[in-house]
Coordinates of C-alpha atoms in Angstrom, one line a residue:
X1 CA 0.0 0.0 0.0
X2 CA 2.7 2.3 0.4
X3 CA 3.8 2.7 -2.8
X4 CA 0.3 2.7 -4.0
X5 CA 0.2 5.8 -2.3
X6 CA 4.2 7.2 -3.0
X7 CA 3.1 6.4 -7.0
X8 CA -0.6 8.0 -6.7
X9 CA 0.7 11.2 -5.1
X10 CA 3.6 11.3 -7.2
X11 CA 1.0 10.6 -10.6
X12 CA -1.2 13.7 -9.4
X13 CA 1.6 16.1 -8.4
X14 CA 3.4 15.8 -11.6
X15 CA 0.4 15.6 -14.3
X16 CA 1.9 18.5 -16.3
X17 CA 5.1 17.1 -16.5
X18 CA 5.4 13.6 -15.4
X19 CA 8.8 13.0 -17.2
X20 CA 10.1 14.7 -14.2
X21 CA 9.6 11.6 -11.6
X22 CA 8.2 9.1 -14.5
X23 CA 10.7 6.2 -13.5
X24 CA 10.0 6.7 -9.8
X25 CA 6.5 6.6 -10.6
X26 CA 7.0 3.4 -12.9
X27 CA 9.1 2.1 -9.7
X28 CA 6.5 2.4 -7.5
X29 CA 3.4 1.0 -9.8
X30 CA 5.6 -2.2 -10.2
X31 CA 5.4 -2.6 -6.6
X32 CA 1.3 -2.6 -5.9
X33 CA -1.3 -5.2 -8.2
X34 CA -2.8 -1.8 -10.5
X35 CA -2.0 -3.2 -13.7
X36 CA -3.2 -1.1 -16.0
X37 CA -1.3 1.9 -14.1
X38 CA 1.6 -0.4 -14.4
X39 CA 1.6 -1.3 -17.7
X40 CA 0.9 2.7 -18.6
X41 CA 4.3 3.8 -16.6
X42 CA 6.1 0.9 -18.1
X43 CA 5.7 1.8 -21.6
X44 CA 6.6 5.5 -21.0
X45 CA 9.6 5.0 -19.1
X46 CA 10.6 1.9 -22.0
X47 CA 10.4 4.6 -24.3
X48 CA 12.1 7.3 -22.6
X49 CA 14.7 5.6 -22.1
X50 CA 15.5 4.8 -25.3
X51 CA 15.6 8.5 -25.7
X52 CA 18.5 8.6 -23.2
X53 CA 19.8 5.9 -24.8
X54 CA 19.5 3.8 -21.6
X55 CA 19.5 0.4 -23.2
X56 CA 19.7 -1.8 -20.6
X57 CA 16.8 0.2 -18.6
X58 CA 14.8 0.1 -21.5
X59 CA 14.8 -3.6 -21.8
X60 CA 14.1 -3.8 -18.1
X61 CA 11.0 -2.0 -19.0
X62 CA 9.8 -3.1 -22.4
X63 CA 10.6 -7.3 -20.8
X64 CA 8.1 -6.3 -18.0
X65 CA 5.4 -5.0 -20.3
X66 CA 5.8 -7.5 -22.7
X67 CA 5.8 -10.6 -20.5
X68 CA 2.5 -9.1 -19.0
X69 CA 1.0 -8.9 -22.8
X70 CA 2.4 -12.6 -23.5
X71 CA 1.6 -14.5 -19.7
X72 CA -2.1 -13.1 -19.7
X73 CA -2.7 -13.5 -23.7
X74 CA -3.7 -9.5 -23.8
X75 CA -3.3 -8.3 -27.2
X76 CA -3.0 -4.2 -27.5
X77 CA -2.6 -3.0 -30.8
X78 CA 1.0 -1.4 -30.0
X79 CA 2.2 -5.3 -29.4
X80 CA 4.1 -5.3 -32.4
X81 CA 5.6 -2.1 -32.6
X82 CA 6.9 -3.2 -29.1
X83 CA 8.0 -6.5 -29.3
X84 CA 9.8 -5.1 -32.7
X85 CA 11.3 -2.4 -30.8
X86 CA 12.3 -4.7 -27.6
X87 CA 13.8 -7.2 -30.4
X88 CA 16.1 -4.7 -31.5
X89 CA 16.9 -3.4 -28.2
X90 CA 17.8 -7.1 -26.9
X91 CA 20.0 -7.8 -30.0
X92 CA 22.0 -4.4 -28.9
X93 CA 21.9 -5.8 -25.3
X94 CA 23.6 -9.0 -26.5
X95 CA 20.3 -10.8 -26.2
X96 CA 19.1 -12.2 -29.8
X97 CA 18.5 -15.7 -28.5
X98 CA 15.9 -14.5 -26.1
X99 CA 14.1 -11.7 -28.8
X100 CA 13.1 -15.1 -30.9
X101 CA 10.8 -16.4 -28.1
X102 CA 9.1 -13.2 -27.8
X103 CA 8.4 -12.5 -31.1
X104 CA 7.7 -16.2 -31.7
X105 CA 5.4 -16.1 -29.2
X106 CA 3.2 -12.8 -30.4
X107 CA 3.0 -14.6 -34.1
X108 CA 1.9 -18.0 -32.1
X109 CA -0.4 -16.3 -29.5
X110 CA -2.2 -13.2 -31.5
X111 CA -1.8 -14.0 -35.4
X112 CA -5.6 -13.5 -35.8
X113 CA -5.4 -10.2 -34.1
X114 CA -2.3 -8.7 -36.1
X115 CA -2.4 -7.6 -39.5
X116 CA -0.2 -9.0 -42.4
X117 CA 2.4 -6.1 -42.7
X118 CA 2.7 -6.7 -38.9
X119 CA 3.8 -10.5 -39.5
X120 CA 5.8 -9.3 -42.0
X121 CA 7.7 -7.1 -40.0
X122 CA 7.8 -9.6 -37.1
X123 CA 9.1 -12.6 -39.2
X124 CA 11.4 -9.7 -40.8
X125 CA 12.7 -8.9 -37.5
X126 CA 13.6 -12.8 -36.6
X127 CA 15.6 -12.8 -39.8
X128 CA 17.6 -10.0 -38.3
X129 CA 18.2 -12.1 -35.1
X130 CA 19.5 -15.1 -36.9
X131 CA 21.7 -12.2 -39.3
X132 CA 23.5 -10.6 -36.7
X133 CA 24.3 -14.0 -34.8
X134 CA 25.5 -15.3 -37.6
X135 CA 22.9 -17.9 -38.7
X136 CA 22.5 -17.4 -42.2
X137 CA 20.8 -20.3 -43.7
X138 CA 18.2 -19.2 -40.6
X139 CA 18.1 -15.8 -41.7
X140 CA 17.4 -16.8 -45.3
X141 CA 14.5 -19.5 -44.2
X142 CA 12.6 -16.7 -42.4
X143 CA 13.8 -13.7 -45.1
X144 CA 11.9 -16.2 -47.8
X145 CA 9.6 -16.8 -45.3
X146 CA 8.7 -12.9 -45.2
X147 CA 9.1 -12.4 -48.6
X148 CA 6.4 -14.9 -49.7
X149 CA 3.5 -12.9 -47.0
X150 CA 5.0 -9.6 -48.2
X151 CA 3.6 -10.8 -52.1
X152 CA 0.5 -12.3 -51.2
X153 CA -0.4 -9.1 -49.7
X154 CA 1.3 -6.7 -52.8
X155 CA 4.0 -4.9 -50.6
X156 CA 6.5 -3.9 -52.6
X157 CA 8.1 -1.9 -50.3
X158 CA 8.6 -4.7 -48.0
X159 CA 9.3 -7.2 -51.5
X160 CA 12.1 -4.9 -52.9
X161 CA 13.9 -4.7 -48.9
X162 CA 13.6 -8.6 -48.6
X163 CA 14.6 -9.6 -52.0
X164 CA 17.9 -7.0 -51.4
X165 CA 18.9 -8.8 -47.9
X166 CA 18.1 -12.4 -49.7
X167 CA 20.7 -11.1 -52.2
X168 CA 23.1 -10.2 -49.6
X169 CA 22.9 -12.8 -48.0
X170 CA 23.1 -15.2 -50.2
X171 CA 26.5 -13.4 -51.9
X172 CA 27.9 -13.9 -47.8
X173 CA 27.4 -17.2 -48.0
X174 CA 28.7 -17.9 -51.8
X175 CA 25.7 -18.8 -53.7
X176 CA 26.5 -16.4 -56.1
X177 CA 24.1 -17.7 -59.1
X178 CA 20.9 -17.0 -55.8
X179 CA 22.2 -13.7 -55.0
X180 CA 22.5 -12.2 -58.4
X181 CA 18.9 -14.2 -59.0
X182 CA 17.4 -11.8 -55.8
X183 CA 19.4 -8.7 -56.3
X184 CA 18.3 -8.5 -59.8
X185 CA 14.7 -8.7 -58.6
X186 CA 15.4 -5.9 -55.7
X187 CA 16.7 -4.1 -58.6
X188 CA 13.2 -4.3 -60.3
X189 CA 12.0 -2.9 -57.4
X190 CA 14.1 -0.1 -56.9
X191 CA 14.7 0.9 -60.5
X192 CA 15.6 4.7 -60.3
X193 CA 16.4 4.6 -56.6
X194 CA 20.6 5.5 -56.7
X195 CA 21.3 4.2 -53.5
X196 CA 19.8 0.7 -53.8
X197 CA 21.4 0.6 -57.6
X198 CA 24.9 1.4 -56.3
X199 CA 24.6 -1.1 -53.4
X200 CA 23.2 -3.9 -55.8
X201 CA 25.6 -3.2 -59.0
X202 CA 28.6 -3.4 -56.2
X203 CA 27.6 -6.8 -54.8
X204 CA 26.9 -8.1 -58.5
X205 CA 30.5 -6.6 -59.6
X206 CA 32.4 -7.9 -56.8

């Protein structure tokens, strides 16, 4: 009950500028049962401090929103945009392994609440994972994976992006013949766009 109280009169004192005392206020929510007040401070002080660049105090708050989302099955329609933004903060963290089972667990748990571009960018984002660890068969399953939802739902945006990191990928890993096969498709994509045609025409050349 105390710091029921400590947050409440700390919430009302500050409600024209709560960024003041928010992580005290956060602090003291995660010490009483009111979730949704909780939850609230949680996602505030996640997101400030990634503003501060406070990594590893914005994981502490983006796990303990997240787990609440995944442990009660609560979808919110933010979910992806944070377990997205919680992946990448655990892979600069040095936590990829554990990103996969949360964003394994939203596709398993709410795919008939998210939309396709969000599976796209969730799928997307396990790719990443298995890129920056090293895993690049894995990152080209899931790249393929996301490539295929990205057509079946026209997004070109998403298509030209994924058919470029297949390509890169695949030239990493010496399946030259594949690569040039995906970067010339990126390329149809991105016809006219200087930055993807110097990147693609300096992989091909190399």
């Amino acid at each position: 009950e105390y710091h029921l109280i400590i947050g409440d009169m700390l919430e009302s004192a500050n409600r024209d500028d709560p960024d003041k005392v928010l992580f005290k206020i956060a602090y003291h929510y995660n010490n009483t049962l009111q979730m949704k007040k909780k939850l609230t401070y949680n996602e505030k002080a996640y997101h400030k401090s990634l503003s501060l660049y406070s990594l590893p105090e914005a994981l502490y708050y983006v796990r303990t929103v997240l787990d609440y989302y995944l442990t009660n099955t609560v979808y919110v329609p933010q979910l992806t945009d944070l377990v997205i933004g919680g992946s990448s903060v655990m892979h600069a963290c040095g936590n990829v392994a554990e990103s996969f089972s949360y964003l394994e667990k939203v596709l398993e748990l709410f795919k008939g609440n998210i939309t396709s571009e969000d599976e796209i960018r969730i799928v997307s984002a396990i790719a990443a994972g298995h890129y920056y660890i090293n895993e690049l068969d894995q990152a080209v399953v899931y790249c393929e994976k996301a490539l295929e939802l990205a057509e079946q739902v026209r997004d070109y945006q998403d298509s030209g992006n994924l058919y470029f990191v297949l390509g890169s990928v695949n030239w990493f890993i010496g399946n030259l013949p594949k690569a040039v096969e995906y970067l010339d498709s990126a390329h149809h994509y991105f016809t006219g766009n200087n930055m993807y045609d110097s990147l693609i025409n300096e992989i091909k050349n190399r």
